[in-house]
Coordinates of N, CA, C and O in Angstrom, one line a residue:
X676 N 53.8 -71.3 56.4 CA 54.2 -72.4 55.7 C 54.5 -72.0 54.3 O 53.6 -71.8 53.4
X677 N 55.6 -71.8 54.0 CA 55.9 -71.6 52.5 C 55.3 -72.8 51.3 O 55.3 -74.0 51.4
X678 N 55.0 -72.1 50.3 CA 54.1 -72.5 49.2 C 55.3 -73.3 48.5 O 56.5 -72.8 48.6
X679 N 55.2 -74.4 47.8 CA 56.5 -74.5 46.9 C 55.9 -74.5 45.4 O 55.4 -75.5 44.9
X680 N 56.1 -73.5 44.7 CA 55.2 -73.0 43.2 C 56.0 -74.1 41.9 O 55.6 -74.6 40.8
X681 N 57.1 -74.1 42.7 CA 58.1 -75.1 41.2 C 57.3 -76.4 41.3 O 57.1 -77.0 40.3
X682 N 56.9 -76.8 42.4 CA 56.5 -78.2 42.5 C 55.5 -78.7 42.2 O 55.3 -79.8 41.7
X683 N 54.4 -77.2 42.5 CA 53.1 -77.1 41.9 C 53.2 -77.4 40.2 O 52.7 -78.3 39.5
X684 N 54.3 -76.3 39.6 CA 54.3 -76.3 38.0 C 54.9 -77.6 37.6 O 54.8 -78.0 36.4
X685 N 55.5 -78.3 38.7 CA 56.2 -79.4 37.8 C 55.5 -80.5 37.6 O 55.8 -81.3 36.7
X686 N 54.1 -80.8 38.6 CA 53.1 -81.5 38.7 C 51.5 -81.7 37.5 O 50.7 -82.6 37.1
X687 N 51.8 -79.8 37.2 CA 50.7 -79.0 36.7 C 51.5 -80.3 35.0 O 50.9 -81.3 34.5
X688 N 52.6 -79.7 34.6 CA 53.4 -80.3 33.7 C 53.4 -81.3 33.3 O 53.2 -81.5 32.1
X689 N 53.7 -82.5 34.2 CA 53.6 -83.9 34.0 C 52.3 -84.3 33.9 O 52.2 -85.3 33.2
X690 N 51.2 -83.7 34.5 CA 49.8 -84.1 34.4 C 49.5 -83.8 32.8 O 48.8 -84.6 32.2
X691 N 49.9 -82.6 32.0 CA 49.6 -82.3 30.6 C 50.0 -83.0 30.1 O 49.3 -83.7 29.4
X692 N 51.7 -83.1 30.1 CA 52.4 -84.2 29.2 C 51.7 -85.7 29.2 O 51.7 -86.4 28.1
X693 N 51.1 -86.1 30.1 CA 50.2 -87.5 30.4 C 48.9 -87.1 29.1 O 48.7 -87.7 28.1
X694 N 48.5 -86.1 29.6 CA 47.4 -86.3 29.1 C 47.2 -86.3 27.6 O 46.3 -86.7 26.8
X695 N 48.5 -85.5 27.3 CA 48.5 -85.2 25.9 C 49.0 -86.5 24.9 O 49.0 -86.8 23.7
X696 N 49.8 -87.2 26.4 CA 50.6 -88.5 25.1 C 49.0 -89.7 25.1 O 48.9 -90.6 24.3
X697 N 48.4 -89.5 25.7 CA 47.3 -89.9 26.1 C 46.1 -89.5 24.8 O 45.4 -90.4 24.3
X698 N 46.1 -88.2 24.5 CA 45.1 -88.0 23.5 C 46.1 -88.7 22.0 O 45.7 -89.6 21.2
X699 N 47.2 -88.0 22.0 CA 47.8 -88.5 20.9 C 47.8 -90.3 20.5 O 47.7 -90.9 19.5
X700 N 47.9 -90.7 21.6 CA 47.6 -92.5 21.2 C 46.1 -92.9 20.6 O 45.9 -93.7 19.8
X701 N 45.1 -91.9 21.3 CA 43.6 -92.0 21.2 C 43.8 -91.4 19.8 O 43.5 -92.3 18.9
X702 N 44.2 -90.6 19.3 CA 44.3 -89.5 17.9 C 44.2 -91.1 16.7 O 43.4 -91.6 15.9
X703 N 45.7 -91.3 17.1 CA 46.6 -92.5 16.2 C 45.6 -93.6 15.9 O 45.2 -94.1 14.9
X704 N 45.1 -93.6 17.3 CA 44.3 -95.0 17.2 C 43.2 -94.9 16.1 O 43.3 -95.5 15.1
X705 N 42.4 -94.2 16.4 CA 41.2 -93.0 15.6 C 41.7 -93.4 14.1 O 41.2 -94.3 13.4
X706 N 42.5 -92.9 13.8 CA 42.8 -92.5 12.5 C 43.7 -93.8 11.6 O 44.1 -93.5 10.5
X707 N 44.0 -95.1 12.3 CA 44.3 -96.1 12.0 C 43.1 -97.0 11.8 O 43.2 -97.6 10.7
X708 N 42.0 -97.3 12.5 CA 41.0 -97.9 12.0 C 40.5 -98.2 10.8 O 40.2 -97.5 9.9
X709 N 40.5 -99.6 10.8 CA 40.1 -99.7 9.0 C 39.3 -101.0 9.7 O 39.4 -101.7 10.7
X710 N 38.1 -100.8 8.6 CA 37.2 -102.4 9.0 C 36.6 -102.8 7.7 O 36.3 -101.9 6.9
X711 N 36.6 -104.1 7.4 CA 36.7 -104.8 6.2 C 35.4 -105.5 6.0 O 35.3 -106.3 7.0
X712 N 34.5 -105.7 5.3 CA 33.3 -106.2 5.0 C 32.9 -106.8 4.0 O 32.6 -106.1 3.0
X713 N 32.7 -108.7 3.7 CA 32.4 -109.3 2.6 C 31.2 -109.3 2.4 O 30.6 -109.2 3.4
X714 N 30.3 -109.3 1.1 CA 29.0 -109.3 1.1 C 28.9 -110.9 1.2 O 29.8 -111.7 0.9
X715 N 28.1 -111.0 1.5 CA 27.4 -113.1 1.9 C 27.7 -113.8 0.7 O 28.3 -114.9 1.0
X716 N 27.6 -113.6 -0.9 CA 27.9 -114.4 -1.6 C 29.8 -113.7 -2.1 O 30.5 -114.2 -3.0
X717 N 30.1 -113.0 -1.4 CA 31.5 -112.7 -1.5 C 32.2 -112.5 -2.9 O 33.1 -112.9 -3.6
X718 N 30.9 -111.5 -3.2 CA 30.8 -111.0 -4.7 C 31.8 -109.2 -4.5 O 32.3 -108.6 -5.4
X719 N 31.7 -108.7 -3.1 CA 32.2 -107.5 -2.8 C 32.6 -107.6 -1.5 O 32.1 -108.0 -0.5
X720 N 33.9 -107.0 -1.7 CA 34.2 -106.7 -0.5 C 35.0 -105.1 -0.7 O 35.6 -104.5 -1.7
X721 N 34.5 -104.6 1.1 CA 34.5 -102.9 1.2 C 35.9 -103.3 2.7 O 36.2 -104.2 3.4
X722 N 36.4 -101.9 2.3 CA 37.3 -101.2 3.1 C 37.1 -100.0 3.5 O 37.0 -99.2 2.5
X723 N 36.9 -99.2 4.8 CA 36.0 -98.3 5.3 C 37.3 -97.8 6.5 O 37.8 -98.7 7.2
X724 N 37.5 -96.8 6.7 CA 38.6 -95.9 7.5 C 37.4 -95.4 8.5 O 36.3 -95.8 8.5
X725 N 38.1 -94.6 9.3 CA 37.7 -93.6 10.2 C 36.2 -92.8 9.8 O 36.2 -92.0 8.9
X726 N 35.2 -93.2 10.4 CA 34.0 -91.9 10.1 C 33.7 -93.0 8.8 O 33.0 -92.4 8.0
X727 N 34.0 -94.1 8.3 CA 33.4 -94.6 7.4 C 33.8 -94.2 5.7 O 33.4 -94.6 4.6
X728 N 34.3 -93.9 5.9 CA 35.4 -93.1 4.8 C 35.6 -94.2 3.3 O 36.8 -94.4 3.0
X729 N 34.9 -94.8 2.7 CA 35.7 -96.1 1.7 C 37.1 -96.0 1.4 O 37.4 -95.0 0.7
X730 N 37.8 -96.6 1.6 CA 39.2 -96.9 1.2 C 39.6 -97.8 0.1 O 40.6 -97.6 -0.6
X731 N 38.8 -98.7 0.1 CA 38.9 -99.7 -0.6 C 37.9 -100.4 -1.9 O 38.5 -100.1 -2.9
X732 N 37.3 -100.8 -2.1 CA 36.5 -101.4 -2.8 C 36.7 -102.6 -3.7 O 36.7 -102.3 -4.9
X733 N 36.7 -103.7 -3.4 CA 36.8 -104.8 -4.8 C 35.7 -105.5 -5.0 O 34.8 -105.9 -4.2
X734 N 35.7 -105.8 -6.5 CA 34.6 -106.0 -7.1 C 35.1 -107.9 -7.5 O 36.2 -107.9 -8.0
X735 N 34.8 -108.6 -7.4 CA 34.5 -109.8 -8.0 C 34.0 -110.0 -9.3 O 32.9 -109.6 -9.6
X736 N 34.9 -110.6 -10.5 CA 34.2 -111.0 -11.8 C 32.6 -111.2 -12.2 O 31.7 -110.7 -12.9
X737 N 32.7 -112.5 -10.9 CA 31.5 -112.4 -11.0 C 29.8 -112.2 -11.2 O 28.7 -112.7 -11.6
X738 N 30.5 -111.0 -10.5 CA 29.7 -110.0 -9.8 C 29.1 -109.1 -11.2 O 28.1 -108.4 -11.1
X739 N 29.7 -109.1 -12.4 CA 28.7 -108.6 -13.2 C 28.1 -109.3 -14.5 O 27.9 -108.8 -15.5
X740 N 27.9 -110.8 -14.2 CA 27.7 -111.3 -14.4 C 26.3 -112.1 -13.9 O 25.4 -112.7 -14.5
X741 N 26.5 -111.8 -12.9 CA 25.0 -112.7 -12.2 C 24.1 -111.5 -12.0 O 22.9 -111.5 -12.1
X742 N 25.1 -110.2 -11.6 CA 23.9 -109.1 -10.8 C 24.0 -107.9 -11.7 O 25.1 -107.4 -12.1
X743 N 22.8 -107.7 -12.0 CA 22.1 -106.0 -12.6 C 23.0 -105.1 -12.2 O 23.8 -105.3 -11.3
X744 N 23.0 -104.0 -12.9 CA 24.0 -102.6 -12.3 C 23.2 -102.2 -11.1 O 23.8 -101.8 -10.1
X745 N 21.9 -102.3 -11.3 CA 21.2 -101.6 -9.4 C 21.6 -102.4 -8.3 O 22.2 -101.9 -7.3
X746 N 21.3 -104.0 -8.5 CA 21.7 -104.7 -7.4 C 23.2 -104.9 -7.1 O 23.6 -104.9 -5.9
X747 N 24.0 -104.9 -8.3 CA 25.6 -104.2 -8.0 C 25.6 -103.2 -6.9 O 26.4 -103.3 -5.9
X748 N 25.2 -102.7 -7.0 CA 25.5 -100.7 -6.1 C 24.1 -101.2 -4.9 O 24.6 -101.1 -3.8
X749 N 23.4 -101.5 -4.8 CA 22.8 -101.8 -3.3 C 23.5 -103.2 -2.2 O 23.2 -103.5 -1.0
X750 N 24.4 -103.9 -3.3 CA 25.0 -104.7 -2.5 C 26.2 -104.2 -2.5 O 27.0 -105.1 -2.6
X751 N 26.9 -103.0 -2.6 CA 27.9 -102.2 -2.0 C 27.9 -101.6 -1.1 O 28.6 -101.4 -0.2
X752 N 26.4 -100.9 -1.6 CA 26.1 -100.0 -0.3 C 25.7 -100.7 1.0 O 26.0 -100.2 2.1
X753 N 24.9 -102.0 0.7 CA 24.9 -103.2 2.6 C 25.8 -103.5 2.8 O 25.8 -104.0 3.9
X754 N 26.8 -103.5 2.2 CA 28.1 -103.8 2.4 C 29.0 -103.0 3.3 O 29.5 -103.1 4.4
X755 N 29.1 -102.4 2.5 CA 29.7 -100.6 3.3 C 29.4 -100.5 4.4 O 30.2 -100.3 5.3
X756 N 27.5 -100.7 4.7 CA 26.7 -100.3 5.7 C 27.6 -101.3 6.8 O 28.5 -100.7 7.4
X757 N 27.4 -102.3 7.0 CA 28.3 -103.5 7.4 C 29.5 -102.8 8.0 O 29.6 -102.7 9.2
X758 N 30.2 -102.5 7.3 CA 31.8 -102.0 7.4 C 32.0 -100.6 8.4 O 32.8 -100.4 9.3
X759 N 31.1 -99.6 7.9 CA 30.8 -98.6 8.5 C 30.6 -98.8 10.2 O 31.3 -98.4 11.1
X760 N 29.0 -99.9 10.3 CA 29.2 -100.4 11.7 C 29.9 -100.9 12.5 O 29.7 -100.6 13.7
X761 N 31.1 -101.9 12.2 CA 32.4 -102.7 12.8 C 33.0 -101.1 12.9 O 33.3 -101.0 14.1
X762 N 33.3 -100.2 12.3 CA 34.1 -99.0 12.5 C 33.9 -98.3 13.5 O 34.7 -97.9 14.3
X763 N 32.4 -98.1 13.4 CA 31.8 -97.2 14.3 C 32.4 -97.4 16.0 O 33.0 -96.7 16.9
X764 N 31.8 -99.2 15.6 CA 32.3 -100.0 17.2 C 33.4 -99.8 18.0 O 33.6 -99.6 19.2
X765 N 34.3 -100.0 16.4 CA 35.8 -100.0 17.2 C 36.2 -98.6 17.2 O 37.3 -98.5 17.7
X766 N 35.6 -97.0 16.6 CA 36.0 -96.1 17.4 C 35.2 -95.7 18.7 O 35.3 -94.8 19.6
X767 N 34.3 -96.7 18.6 CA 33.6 -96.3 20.3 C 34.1 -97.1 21.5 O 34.1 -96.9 22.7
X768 N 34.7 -98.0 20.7 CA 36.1 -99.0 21.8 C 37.4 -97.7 22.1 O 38.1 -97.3 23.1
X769 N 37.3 -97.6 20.9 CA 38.6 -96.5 21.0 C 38.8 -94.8 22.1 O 39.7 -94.2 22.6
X770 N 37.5 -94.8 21.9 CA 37.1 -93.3 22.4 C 37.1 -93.8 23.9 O 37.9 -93.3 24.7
X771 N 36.0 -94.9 24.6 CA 35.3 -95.1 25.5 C 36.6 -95.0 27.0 O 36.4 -94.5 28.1
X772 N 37.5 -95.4 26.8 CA 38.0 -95.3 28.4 C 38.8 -93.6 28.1 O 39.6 -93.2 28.9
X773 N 38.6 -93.3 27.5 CA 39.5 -91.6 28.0 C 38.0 -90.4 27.9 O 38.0 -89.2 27.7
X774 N 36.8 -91.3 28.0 CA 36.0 -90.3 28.3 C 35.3 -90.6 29.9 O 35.4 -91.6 30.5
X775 N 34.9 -89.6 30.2 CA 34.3 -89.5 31.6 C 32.9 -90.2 31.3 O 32.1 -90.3 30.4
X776 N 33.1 -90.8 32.9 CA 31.9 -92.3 32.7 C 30.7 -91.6 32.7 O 30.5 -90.5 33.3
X777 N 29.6 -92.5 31.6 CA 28.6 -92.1 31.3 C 28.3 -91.1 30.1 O 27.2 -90.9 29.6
X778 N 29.6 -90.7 29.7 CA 29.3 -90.2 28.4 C 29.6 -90.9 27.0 O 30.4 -91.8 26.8
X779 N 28.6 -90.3 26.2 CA 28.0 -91.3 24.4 C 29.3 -90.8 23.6 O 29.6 -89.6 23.4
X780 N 30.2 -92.3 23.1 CA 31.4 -91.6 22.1 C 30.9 -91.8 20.8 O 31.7 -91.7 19.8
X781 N 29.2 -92.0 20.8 CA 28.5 -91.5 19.5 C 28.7 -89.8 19.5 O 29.3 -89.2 18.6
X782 N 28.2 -89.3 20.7 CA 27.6 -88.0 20.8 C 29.0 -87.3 20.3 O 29.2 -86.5 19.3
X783 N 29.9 -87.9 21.0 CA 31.4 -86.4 20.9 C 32.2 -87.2 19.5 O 33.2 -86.5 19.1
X784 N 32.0 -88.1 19.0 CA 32.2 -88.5 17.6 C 31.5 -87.7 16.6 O 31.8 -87.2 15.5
X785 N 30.7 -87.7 17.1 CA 29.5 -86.4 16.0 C 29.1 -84.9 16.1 O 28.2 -84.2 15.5
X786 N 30.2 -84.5 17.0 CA 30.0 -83.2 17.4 C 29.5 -82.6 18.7 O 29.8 -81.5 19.2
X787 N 28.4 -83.7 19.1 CA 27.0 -83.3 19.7 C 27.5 -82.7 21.2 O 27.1 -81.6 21.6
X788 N 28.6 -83.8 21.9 CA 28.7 -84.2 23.2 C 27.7 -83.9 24.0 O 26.7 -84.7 23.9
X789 N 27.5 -82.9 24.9 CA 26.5 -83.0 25.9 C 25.6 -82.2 25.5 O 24.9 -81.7 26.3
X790 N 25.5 -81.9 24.1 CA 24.4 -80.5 23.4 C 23.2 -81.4 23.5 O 23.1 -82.7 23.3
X791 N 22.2 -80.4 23.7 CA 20.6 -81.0 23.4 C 20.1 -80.5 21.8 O 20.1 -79.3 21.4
X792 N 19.3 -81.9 20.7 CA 18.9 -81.0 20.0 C 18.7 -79.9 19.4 O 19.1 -79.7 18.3
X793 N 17.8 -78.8 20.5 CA 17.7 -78.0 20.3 C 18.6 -76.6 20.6 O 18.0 -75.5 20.6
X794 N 20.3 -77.0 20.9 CA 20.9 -76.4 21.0 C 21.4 -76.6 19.7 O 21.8 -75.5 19.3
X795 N 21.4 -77.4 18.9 CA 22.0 -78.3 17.6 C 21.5 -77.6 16.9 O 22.1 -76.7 16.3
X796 N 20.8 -77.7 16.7 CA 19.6 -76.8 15.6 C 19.9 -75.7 15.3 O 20.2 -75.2 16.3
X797 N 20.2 -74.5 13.9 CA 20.3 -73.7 13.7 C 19.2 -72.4 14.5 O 18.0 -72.8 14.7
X798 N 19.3 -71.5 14.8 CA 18.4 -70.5 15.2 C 17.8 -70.1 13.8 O 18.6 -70.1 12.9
X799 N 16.4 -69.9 13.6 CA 16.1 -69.2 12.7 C 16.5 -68.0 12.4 O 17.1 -67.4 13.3
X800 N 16.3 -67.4 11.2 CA 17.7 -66.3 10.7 C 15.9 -64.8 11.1 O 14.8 -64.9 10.7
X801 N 16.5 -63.9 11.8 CA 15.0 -62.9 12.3 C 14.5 -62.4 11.0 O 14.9 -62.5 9.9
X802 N 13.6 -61.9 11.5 CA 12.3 -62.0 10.3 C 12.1 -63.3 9.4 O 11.4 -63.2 8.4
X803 N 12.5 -64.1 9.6 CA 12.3 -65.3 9.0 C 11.2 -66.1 9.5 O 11.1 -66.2 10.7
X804 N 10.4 -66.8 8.5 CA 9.1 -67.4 9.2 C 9.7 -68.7 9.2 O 10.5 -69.0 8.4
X805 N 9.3 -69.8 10.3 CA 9.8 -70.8 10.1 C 9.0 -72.0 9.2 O 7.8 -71.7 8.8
X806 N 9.6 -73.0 9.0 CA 9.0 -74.0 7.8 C 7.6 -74.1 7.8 O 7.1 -74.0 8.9
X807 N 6.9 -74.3 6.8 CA 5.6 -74.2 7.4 C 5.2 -75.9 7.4 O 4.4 -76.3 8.2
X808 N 5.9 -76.9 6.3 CA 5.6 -78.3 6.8 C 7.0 -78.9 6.6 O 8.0 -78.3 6.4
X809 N 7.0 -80.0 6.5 CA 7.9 -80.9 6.0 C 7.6 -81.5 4.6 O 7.9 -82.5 4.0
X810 N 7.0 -80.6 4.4 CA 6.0 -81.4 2.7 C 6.4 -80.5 1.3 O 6.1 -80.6 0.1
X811 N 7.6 -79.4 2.5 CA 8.2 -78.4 1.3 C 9.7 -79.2 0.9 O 10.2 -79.2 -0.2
X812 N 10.1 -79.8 2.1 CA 11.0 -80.7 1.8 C 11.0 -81.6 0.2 O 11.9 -81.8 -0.7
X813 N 9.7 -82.0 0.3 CA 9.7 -83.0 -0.9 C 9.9 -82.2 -2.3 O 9.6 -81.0 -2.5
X814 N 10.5 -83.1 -3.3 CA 10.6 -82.3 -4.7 C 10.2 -83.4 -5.7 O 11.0 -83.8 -6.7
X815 N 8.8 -84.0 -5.3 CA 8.2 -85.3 -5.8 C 7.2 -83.9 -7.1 O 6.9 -83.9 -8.3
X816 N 6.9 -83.1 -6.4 CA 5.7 -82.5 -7.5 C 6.4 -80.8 -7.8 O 5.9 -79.7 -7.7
X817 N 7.9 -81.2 -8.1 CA 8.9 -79.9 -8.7 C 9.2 -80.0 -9.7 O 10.0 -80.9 -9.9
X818 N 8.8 -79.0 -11.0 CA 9.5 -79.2 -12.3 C 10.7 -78.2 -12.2 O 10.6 -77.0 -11.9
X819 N 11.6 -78.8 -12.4 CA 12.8 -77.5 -12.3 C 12.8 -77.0 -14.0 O 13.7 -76.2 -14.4
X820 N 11.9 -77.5 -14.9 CA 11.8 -76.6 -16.5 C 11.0 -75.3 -16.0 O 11.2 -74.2 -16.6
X821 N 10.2 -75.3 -15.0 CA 9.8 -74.1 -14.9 C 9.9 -73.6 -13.3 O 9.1 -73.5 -12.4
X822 N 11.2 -73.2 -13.2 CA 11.9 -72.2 -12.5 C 11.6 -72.7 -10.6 O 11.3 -71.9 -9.7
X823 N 11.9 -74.1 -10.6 CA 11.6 -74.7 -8.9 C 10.3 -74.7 -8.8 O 10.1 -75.7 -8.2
X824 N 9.2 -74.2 -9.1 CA 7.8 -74.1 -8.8 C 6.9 -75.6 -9.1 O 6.9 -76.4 -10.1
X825 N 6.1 -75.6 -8.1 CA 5.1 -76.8 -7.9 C 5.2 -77.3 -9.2 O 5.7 -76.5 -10.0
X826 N 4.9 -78.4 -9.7 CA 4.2 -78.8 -10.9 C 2.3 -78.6 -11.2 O 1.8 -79.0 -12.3

Protein backbone atom coordinates (compact mmCIF):
# COMPACT_ATOMS: atom_id res chain seq x y z
CA UNK A 1 0.00 0.00 0.00
CA UNK A 2 1.71 3.16 -0.98
CA UNK A 3 2.19 5.83 1.80
CA UNK A 4 0.88 9.18 0.57
CA UNK A 5 3.71 11.73 2.40
CA UNK A 6 2.21 15.08 0.62
CA UNK A 7 -0.96 14.31 2.48
CA UNK A 8 0.68 13.48 5.58
CA UNK A 9 2.65 17.09 5.25
CA UNK A 10 -0.43 18.83 4.21
CA UNK A 11 -2.35 17.67 7.29
CA UNK A 12 0.93 17.98 9.52
CA UNK A 13 0.55 21.91 8.05
CA UNK A 14 -2.98 22.82 8.58
CA UNK A 15 -2.79 21.35 12.11
CA UNK A 16 0.18 24.13 12.85
CA UNK A 17 -1.45 26.86 10.91
CA UNK A 18 -4.64 26.07 13.48
CA UNK A 19 -2.70 26.04 16.20
CA UNK A 20 -0.72 28.98 15.66
CA UNK A 21 -3.72 31.32 14.65
CA UNK A 22 -4.99 29.76 17.74
CA UNK A 23 -2.11 30.87 20.15
CA UNK A 24 -1.92 34.26 18.29
CA UNK A 25 -5.71 35.03 19.30
CA UNK A 26 -4.82 33.67 22.97
CA UNK A 27 -1.37 36.07 22.59
CA UNK A 28 -3.85 39.29 21.48
CA UNK A 29 -6.31 38.43 23.93
CA UNK A 30 -3.50 38.27 26.84
CA UNK A 31 -2.12 41.46 25.98
CA UNK A 32 -5.44 43.46 25.45
CA UNK A 33 -6.71 42.91 29.02
CA UNK A 34 -7.24 45.90 30.96
CA UNK A 35 -9.43 45.83 34.29
CA UNK A 36 -10.57 48.89 36.02
CA UNK A 37 -11.02 49.36 39.84
CA UNK A 38 -12.97 52.22 41.91
CA UNK A 39 -12.08 52.57 45.50
CA UNK A 40 -15.69 52.47 47.64
CA UNK A 41 -15.69 56.12 48.32
CA UNK A 42 -14.63 56.70 44.55
CA UNK A 43 -11.83 58.83 45.65
CA UNK A 44 -9.37 56.44 43.08
CA UNK A 45 -9.68 54.73 40.46
CA UNK A 46 -6.76 52.23 38.92
CA UNK A 47 -6.21 50.84 35.39
CA UNK A 48 -4.17 47.58 35.49
CA UNK A 49 -3.02 45.68 32.00
CA UNK A 50 -1.66 42.26 31.67
CA UNK A 51 0.31 40.74 34.81
CA UNK A 52 -1.20 43.73 36.63
CA UNK A 53 0.92 46.28 35.09
CA UNK A 54 -0.83 50.09 36.27
CA UNK A 55 -1.77 51.80 33.19
CA UNK A 56 -3.73 54.25 34.57
CA UNK A 57 -4.25 55.93 37.71
CA UNK A 58 -6.72 58.84 38.69
CA UNK A 59 -6.80 60.64 41.61
CA UNK A 60 -10.02 62.54 42.76
CA UNK A 61 -9.67 66.27 44.26
CA UNK A 62 -10.99 65.17 46.93
CA UNK A 63 -8.99 62.80 47.76
CA UNK A 64 -6.33 65.10 49.29
CA UNK A 65 -8.30 66.72 51.12
CA UNK A 66 -10.08 64.31 53.39
CA UNK A 67 -7.08 61.58 53.24
CA UNK A 68 -3.40 61.73 54.74
CA UNK A 69 -0.55 61.05 52.15
CA UNK A 70 -0.33 57.24 53.91
CA UNK A 71 -3.96 56.55 53.56
CA UNK A 72 -3.74 58.13 49.98
CA UNK A 73 -1.10 55.28 48.77
CA UNK A 74 -2.86 52.25 50.89
CA UNK A 75 -6.09 53.10 49.17
CA UNK A 76 -4.27 52.82 45.78
CA UNK A 77 -2.57 50.04 46.59
CA UNK A 78 -6.40 48.09 47.66
CA UNK A 79 -7.34 49.37 44.84
CA UNK A 80 -4.79 48.13 42.45
CA UNK A 81 -5.03 44.93 44.56
CA UNK A 82 -8.81 44.84 43.30
CA UNK A 83 -7.83 45.53 39.68
CA UNK A 84 -4.95 43.13 39.66
CA UNK A 85 -7.58 40.31 40.76
CA UNK A 86 -10.44 41.02 37.91
CA UNK A 87 -7.07 40.71 35.58
CA UNK A 88 -5.82 37.82 36.90
CA UNK A 89 -9.46 36.16 36.33
CA UNK A 90 -9.95 37.34 33.01
CA UNK A 91 -6.38 36.02 31.97
CA UNK A 92 -7.32 32.71 33.55
CA UNK A 93 -10.64 32.90 31.39
CA UNK A 94 -8.28 33.71 28.66
CA UNK A 95 -5.70 31.00 29.05
CA UNK A 96 -8.26 28.16 30.41
CA UNK A 97 -9.69 26.45 27.14
CA UNK A 98 -6.31 26.17 25.06
CA UNK A 99 -4.78 24.44 27.96
CA UNK A 100 -5.00 20.73 28.53
CA UNK A 101 -7.75 19.77 31.18
CA UNK A 102 -6.71 19.97 34.58
CA UNK A 103 -3.95 22.22 34.20
CA UNK A 104 -3.48 25.75 36.75
CA UNK A 105 -3.30 29.00 34.19
CA UNK A 106 -1.89 30.41 37.56
CA UNK A 107 0.94 27.89 37.30
CA UNK A 108 1.97 28.45 33.28
CA UNK A 109 1.07 32.35 33.88
CA UNK A 110 3.89 32.34 36.42
CA UNK A 111 6.28 30.22 34.87
CA UNK A 112 5.73 27.31 37.13
CA UNK A 113 3.49 24.90 34.77
CA UNK A 114 3.93 21.40 35.96
CA UNK A 115 7.35 22.26 38.03
CA UNK A 116 7.39 21.27 41.77
CA UNK A 117 8.76 23.78 44.14
CA UNK A 118 11.55 22.26 44.60
CA UNK A 119 12.39 22.12 41.10
CA UNK A 120 11.72 26.12 41.25
CA UNK A 121 14.14 26.74 43.73
CA UNK A 122 17.56 27.66 42.87
CA UNK A 123 20.30 24.83 43.57
CA UNK A 124 22.63 25.91 46.12
CA UNK A 125 25.76 27.34 44.56
CA UNK A 126 28.77 24.04 45.91
CA UNK A 127 30.62 24.73 48.79
CA UNK A 128 28.00 26.93 49.86
CA UNK A 129 26.32 26.40 53.26
CA UNK A 130 22.72 26.80 53.07
CA UNK A 131 20.70 29.59 55.10
CA UNK A 132 21.01 28.97 58.48
CA UNK A 133 17.51 30.76 59.47
CA UNK A 134 15.04 32.97 58.12
CA UNK A 135 16.02 35.51 60.79
CA UNK A 136 19.03 36.51 58.44
CA UNK A 137 16.36 37.70 56.14
CA UNK A 138 15.31 40.34 58.60
CA UNK A 139 17.20 43.85 58.56
CA UNK A 140 15.14 45.06 61.72
CA UNK A 141 18.61 44.98 63.91
CA UNK A 142 21.02 46.27 60.66
CA UNK A 143 22.88 49.42 60.87
CA UNK A 144 24.08 49.97 57.35
CA UNK A 145 26.52 53.11 59.19
CA UNK A 146 28.46 50.31 60.11
CA UNK A 147 29.22 48.28 57.11
CA UNK A 148 25.66 45.70 56.98
CA UNK A 149 26.56 44.24 60.42
CA UNK A 150 24.10 43.37 63.32
CA UNK A 151 23.43 46.44 65.37
Amino acid sequence: MPVDHQAEVDQLMADYRRSREQLVAVQRGLASIRETATSHDELVTVTVGPRGTLVDLTIDDRAYQRLRPAELAELIVRTTDVAVAGATRRMHDQLAPVLPAGTDPDAVLTGRADLTQSEIEPEPEPGRHSRRSREDDSFENRSWLTDGRHA
